[in-house]
Coordinates of C-alpha atoms and ligand atoms in Angstrom, one line a residue:
X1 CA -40.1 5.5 -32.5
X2 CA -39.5 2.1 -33.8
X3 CA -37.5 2.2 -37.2
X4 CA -34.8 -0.3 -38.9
X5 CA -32.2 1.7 -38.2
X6 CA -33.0 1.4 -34.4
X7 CA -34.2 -1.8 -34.1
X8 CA -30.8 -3.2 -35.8
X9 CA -28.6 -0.4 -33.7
X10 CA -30.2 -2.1 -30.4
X11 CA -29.7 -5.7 -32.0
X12 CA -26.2 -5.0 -32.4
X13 CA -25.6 -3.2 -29.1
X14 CA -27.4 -6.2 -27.1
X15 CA -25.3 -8.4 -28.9
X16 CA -21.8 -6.6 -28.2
X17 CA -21.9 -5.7 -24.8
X18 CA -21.0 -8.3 -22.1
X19 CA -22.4 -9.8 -19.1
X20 CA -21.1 -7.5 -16.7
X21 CA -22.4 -4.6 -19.0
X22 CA -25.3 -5.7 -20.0
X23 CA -28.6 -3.1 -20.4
X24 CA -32.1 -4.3 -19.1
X25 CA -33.9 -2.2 -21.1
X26 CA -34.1 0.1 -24.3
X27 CA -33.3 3.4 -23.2
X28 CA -34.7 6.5 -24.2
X29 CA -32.8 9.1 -26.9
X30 CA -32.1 11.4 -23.5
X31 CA -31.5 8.3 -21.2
X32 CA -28.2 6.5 -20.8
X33 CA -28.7 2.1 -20.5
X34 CA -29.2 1.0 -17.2
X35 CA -25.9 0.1 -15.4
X36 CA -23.7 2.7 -17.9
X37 CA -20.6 3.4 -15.9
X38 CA -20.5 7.5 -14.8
X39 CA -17.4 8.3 -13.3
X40 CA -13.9 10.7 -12.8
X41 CA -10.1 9.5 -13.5
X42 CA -6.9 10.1 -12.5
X43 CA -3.7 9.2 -11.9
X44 CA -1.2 8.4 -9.2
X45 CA 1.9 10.5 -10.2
X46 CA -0.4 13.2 -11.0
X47 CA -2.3 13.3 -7.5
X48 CA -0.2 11.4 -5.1
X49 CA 2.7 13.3 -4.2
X50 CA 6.4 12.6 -3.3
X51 CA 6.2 9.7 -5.7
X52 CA 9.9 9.4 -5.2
X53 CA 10.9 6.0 -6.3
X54 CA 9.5 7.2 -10.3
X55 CA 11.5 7.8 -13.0
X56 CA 9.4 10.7 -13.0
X57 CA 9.9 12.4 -10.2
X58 CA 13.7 11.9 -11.3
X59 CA 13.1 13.3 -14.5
X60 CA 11.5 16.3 -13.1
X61 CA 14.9 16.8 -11.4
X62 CA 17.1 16.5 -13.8
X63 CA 19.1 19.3 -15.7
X64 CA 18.1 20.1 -18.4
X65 CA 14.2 18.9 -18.1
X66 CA 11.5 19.1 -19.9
X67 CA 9.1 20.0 -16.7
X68 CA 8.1 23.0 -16.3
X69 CA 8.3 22.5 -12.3
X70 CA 8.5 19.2 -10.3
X71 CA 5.3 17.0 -9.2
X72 CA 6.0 17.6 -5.1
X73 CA 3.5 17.4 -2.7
X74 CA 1.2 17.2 -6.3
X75 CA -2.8 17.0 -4.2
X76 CA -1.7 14.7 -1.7
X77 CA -3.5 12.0 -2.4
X78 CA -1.4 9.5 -1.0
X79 CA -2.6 10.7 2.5
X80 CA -5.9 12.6 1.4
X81 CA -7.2 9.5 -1.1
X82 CA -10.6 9.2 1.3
X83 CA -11.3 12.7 0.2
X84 CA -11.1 11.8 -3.4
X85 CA -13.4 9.4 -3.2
X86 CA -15.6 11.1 -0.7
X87 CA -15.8 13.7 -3.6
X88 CA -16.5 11.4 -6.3
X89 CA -19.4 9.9 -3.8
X90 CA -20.8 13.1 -3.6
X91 CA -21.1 13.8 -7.5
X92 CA -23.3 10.5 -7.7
X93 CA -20.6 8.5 -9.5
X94 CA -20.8 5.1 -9.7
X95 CA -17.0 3.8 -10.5
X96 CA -13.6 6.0 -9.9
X97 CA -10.8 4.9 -12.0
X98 CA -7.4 5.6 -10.6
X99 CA -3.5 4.2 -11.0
X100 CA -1.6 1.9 -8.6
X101 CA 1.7 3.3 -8.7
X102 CA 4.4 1.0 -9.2
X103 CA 7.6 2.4 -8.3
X104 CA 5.5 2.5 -4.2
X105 CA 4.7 -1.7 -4.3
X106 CA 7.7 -2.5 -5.7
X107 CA 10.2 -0.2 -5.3
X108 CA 13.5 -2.5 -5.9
X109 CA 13.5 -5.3 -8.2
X110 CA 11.5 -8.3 -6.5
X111 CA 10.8 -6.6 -3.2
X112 CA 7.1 -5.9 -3.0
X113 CA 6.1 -3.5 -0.6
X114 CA 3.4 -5.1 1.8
X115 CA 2.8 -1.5 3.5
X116 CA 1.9 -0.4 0.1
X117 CA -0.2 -3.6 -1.5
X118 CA -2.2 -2.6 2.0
X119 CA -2.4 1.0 1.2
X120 CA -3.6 0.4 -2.4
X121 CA -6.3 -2.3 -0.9
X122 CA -7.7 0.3 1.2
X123 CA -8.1 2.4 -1.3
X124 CA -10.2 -0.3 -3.7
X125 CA -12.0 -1.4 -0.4
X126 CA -12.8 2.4 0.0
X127 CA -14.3 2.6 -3.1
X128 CA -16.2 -0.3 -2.6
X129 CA -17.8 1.5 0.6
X130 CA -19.0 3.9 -1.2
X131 CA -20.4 2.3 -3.9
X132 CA -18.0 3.2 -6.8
X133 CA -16.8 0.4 -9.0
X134 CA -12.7 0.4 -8.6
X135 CA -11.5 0.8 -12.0
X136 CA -7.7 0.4 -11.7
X137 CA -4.8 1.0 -14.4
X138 CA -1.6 -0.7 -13.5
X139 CA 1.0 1.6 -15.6
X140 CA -0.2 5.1 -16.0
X141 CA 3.3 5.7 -17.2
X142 CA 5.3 6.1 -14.3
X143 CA 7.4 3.2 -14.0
X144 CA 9.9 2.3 -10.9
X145 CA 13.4 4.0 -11.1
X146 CA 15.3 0.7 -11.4
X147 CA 13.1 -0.5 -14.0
X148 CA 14.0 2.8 -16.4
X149 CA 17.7 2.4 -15.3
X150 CA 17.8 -0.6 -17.0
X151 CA 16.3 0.7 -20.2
X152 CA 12.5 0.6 -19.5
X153 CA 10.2 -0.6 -21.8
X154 CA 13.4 -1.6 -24.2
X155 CA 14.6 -4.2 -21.8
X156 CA 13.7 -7.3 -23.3
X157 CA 12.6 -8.8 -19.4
X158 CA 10.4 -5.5 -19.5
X159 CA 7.0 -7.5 -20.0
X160 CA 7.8 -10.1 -18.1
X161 CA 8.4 -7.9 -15.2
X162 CA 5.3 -5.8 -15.7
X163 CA 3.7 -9.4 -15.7
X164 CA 5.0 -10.4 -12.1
X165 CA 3.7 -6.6 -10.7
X166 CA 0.0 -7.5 -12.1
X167 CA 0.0 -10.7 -10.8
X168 CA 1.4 -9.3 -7.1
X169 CA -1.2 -7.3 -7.3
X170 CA -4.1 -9.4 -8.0
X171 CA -2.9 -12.1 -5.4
X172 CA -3.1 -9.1 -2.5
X173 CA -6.4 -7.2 -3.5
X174 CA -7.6 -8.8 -7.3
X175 CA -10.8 -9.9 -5.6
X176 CA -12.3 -5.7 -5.1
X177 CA -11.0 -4.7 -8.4
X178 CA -14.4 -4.3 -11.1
X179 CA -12.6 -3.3 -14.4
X180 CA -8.2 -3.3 -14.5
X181 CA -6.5 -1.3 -17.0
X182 CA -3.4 -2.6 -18.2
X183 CA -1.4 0.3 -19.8
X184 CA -2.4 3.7 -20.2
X185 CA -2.4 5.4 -23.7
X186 CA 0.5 3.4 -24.7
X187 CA 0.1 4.8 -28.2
X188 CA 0.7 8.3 -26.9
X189 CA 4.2 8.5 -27.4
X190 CA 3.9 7.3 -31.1
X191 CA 1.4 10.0 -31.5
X192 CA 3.9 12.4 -29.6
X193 CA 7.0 11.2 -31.5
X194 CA 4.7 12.1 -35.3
X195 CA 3.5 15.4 -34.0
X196 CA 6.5 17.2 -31.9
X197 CA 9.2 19.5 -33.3
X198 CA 12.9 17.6 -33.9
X199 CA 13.9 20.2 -31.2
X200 CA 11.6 18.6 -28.8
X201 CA 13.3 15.0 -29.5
X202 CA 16.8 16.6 -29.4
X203 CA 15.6 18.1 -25.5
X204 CA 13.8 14.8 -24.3
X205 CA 17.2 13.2 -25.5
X206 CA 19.4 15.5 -23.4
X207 CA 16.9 14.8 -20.3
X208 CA 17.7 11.2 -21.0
X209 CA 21.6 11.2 -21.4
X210 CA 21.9 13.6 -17.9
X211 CA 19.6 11.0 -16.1
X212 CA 21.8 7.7 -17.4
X213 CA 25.2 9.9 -16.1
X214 CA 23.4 10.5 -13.1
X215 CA 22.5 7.2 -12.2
X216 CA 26.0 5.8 -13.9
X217 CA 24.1 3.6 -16.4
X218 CA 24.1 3.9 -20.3
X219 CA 20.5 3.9 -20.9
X220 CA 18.1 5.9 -18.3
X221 CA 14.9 5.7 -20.3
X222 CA 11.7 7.0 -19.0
X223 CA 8.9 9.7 -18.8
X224 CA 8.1 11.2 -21.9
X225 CA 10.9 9.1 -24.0
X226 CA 8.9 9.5 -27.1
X227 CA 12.0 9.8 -29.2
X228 CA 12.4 6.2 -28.0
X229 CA 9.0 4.6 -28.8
X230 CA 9.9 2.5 -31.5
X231 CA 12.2 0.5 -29.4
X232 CA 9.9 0.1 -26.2
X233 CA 6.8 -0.5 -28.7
X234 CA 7.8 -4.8 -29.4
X235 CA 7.5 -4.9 -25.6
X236 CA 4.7 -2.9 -24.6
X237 CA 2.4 -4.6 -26.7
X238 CA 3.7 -8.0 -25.3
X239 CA 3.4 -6.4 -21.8
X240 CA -0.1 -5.8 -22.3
X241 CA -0.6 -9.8 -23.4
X242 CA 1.1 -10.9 -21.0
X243 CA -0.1 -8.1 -18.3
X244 CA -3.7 -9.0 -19.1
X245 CA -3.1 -12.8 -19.0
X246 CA -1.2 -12.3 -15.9
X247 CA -4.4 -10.8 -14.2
X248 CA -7.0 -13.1 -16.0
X249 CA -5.1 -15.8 -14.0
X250 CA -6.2 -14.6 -10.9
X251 CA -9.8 -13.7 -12.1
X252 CA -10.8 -14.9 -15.1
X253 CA -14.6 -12.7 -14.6
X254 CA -12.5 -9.3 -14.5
X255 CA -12.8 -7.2 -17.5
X256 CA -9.8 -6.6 -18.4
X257 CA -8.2 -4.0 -21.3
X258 CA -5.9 -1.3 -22.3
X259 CA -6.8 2.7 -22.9
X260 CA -5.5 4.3 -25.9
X261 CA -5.9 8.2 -27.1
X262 CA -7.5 8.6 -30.3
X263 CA -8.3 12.0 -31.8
X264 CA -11.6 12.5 -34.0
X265 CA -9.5 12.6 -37.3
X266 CA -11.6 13.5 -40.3
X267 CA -10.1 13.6 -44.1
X268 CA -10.6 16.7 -45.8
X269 CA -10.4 17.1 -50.0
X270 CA -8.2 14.4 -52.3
X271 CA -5.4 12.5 -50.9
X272 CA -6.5 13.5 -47.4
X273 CA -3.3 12.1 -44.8
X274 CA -5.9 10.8 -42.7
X275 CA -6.0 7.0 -42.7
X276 CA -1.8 7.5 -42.9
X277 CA -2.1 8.9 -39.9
X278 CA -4.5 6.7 -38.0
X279 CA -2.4 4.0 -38.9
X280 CA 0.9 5.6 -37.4
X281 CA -1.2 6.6 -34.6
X282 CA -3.6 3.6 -33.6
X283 CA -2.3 0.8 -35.9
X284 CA -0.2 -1.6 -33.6
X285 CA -2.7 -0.9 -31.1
X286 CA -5.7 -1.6 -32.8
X287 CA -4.5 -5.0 -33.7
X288 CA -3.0 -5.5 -30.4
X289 CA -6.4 -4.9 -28.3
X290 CA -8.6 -7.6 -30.6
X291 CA -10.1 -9.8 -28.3
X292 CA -10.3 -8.1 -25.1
X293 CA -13.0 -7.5 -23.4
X294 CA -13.5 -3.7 -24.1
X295 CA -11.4 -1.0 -25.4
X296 CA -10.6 2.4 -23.3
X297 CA -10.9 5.4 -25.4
X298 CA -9.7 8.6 -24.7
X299 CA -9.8 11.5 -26.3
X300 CA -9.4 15.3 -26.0
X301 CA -8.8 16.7 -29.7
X302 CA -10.0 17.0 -33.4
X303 CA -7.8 16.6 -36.1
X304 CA -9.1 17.8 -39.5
X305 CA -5.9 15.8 -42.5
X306 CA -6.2 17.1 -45.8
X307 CA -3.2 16.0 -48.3
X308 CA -0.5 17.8 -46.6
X309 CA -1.4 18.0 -42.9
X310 CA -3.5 19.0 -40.0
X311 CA -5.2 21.9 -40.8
X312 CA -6.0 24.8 -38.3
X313 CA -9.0 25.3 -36.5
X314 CA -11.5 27.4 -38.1
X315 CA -11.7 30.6 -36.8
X316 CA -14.5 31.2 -33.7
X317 CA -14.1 27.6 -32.1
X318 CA -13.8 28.1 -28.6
X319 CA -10.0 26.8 -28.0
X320 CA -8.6 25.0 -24.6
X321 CA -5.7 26.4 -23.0
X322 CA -3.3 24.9 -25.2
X323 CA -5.2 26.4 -27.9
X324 CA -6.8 23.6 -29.3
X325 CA -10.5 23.8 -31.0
X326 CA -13.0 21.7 -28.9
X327 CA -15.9 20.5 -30.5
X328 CA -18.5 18.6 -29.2
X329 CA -19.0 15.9 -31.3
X330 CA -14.7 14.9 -31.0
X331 CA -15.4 11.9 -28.5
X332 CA -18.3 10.4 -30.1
X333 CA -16.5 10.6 -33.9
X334 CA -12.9 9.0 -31.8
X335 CA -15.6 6.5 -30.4
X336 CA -17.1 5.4 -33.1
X337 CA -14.0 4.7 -35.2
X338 CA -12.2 2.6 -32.6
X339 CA -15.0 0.7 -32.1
X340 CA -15.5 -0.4 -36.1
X341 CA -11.4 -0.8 -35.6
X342 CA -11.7 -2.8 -33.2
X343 CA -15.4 -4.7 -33.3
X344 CA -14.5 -4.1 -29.2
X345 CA -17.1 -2.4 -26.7
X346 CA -15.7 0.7 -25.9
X347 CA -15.1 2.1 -22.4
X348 CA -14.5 6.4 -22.3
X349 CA -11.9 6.3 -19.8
X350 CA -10.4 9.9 -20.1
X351 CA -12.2 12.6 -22.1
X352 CA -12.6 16.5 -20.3
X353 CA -11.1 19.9 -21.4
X354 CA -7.9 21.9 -20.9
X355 CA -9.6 25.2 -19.5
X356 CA -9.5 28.1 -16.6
X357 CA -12.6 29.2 -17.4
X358 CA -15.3 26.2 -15.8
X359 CA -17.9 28.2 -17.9
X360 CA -16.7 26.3 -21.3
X361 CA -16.9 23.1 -19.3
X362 CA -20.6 23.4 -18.4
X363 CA -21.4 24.6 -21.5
X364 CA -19.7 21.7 -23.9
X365 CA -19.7 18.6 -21.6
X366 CA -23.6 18.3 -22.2
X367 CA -22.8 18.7 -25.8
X368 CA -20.4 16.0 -26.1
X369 CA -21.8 13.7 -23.6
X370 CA -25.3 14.3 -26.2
X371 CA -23.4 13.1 -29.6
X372 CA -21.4 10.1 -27.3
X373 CA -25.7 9.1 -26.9
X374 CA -26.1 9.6 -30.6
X375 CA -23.7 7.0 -31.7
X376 CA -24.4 4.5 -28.9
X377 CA -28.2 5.4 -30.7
X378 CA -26.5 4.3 -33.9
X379 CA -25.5 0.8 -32.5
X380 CA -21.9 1.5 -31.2
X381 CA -21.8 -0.4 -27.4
X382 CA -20.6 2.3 -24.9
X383 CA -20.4 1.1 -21.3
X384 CA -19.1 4.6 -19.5
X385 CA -18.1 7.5 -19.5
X386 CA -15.5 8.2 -17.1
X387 CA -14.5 12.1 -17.2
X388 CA -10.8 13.3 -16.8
X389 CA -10.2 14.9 -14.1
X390 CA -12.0 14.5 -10.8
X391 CA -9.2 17.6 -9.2
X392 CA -6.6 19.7 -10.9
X393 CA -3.4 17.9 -10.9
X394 CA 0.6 17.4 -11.4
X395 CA -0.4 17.8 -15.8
X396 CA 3.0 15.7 -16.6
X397 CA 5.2 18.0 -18.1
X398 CA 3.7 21.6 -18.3
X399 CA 3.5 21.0 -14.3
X400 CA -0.2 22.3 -12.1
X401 CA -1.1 25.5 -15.0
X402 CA -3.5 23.6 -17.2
X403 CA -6.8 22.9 -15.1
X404 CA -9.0 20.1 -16.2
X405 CA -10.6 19.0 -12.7
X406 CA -13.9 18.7 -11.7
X407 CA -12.8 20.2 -8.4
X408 CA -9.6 22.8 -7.5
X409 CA -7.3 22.3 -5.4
X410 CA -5.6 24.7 -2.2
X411 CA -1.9 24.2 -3.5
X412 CA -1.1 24.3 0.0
X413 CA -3.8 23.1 2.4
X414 CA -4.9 20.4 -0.1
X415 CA -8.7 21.7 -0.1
X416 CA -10.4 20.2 -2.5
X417 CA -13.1 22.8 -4.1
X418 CA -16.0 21.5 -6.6
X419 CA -16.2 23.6 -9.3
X420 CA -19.8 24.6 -10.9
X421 CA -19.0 22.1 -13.6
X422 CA -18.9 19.4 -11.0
X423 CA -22.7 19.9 -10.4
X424 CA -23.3 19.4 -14.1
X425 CA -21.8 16.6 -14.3
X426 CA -23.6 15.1 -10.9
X427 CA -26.8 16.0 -12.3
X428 CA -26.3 14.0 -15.2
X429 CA -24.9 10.7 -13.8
X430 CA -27.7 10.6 -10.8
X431 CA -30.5 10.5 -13.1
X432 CA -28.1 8.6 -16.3
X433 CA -30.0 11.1 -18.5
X434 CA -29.0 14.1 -20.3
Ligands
BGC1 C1 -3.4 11.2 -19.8 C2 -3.6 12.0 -18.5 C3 -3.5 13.5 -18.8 C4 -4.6 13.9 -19.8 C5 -4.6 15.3 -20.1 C6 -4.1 11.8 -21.0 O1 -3.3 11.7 -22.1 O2 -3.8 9.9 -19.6 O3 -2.7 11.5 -17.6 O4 -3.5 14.2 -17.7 O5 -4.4 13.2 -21.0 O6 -3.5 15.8 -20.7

């Protein structure tokens, strides 16, 4: 039905989503626009396996650690990446997003690994055979062990470096990636750092201190170092600059951008900590991602502020695994506000549920993916929705327990298994309606 509202919501959206993006036609309240990206994430340390050369995979070796048991043989995706993508095939995606692992192409400082520049090719040429746009992020946290030996992210030659790996990278195989990610969620750890226990700090810190000794150097930084975040931040957000400037080089047509987690925070009653706490949260990175060509959002929680804090969840909202309320309209409300943030287009690069029981998934993905179509309604330019996870996976520190795949996986013959969910989900993306 033609009304105001509508007819400046579609104005808008025509007007904010690019080129590569761009819809042919109105769609209908139940239909997605024509070329919306459906697809499944993940990650290399959390799939690959024996990602030896991380900091990591040292990390999870360490005493004391903060892993609850070590990534291993994680789904063995190094060897078994075809399978991935003949799964995500199967679902009738249209794009796979996935992480180039750099601690594997350049595993000592300068030396770039040919064997696995080839390896990583293959995979984006794979994807291409199939028919699924590559989406690749270049830093999904794990970062070479020399390059945390030396202080990480603090190191003032940090962006630099991560400037040299992108443009590597986009020399060997640039030309068959559709959509790069620079950094993943690097505003987690300043969320992390605002929300976790000063015991928490005080353990990551210990982690830390038996890794430098280990390695003889004063300043091992890496994996969850969110005690350390304000002194890596200064040079993340230049590594993204110069990260994304590195790969516009090479291809000035790829959309390029970063993916940041943002909750669905809502104020409650007076003096409501809200906007504090976006600030803390999404502030730096907000003004850091003006300009790009799109914004990755994901998201996974609600946060209700009132003056003094998060409040609990009411009681009766079905609850994830780590016992946190999911409610369906969470990624359209995180959505919406990054994109009047950021006046960016938004990409959902990560959004799925902590659960064992797939019934939860089946029953709330619908629900969410239903209010993410009521906002792009409303005017706000959406251009996918790419689900996390496509298999259960190494789930950084509390190890394989939380499941938020698509498919399970044989911990020892590396089976992958759709779940019911995954069917769902297909449905949806082969006809791009709800
Ligand atoms: C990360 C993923 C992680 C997911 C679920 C996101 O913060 O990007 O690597 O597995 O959340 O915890």
């Amino acid at each position: 039905m033609f009304n105001r509202r509508n007819f400046i919501a579609s104005s808008v959206a025509m007007m904010a989503v690019p080129a590569w993006a761009a819809t042919a036609s109105a769609p209908s309240k139940r239909t997605f626009p024509k070329g919306f990206h459906w697809g499944a994430a993940t990650a290399g340390h959390q799939i690959e396996g024996n990602n030896v050369n991380s900091d990591f995979w040292v990390l999870e070796h360490t005493k004391p650690t903060l892993f609850s048991e070590p990534s291993g043989d994680a789904c063995n995706s190094l060897i078994l990446w075809a399978a991935d993508l003949d799964l995500a095939k199967s679902m009738g995606l249209n794009c796979y997003r996935f992480s180039i692992e750099w601690s594997r192409i350049e595993p000592a400082p300068g030396q770039f690994s040919i064997a696995m520049l080839d390896h990583y090719k293959r995979v984006v040429a794979g994807c291409r055979q199939r028919g699924l746009t590559p989406m690749v992020t270049f830093n999904h946290w794990t970062v070479p062990v020399w390059f945390a030996a030396q202080g990480s992210w603090t190191h003032p030659d940090a962006p630099d470096l991560f400037a040299r790996y992108c443009d590597r990278v986009m020399r060997y195989f640039g030309d068959l990636i559709g959509v790069a990610f620079t950094l993943n969620e690097p505003n987690g750890l300043l969320i992390a750092r605002a929300m976790v226990p000063p015991q928490a700090i005080a353990a990551q810190k210990a982690m830390l201190v038996a890794a430098s000794r280990a390695h003889g150097v004063d300043n091992f930084i890496g994996g969850p170092a969110f005690g350390e975040i304000h002194n890596m931040l200064p040079n993340m957000l230049k590594a993204h600059k110069l990260g994304k400037s590195a790969i516009k080089a090479a291809r000035s047509d790829l959309p390029v951008g970063a993916t940041l987690a943002v909750a669905d925070d809502q104020a409650a009653g007076p003096g409501s900590k809200r906007d504090e706490m976006r600030k803390i949260f999404y502030g730096a990175w907000i003004d850091n991602v003006k300009g790009d060509d799109f914004v990755g959002v994901q998201n996974y929680v609600r946060n209700v502020w009132d003056a003094k804090g998060k409040l609990p969840d009411p009681a009766g909202v079905p609850l994830s695994s780590e016992g946190q309320g999911i409610y369906p309209s969470s990624l359209a409300g995180a959505v919406r506000y990054v994109h009047e943030a950021t006046g960016l287009p938004v990409m959902v690069t990560e959004h799925g549920y902590y659960i064992t029981d797939d019934k939860i998934r089946i029953s709330q993905l619908p629900l969410a993916l239903a209010e993410l179509k009521r906002v792009m309604d409303d005017g706000v330019p959406v251009l996918g929705y790419i689900h996390w996870t496509l298999i259960d996976n190494f789930e950084w520190v509390s190890g394989f327990a939380p499941k938020l795949g698509l498919a399970s996986v044989d911990p020892k013959t590396f089976v992958r298994t759709p779940k019911p969910s995954a069917a769902v989900f297909a449905a949806i993306a082969r006809r791009n309606s709800l």
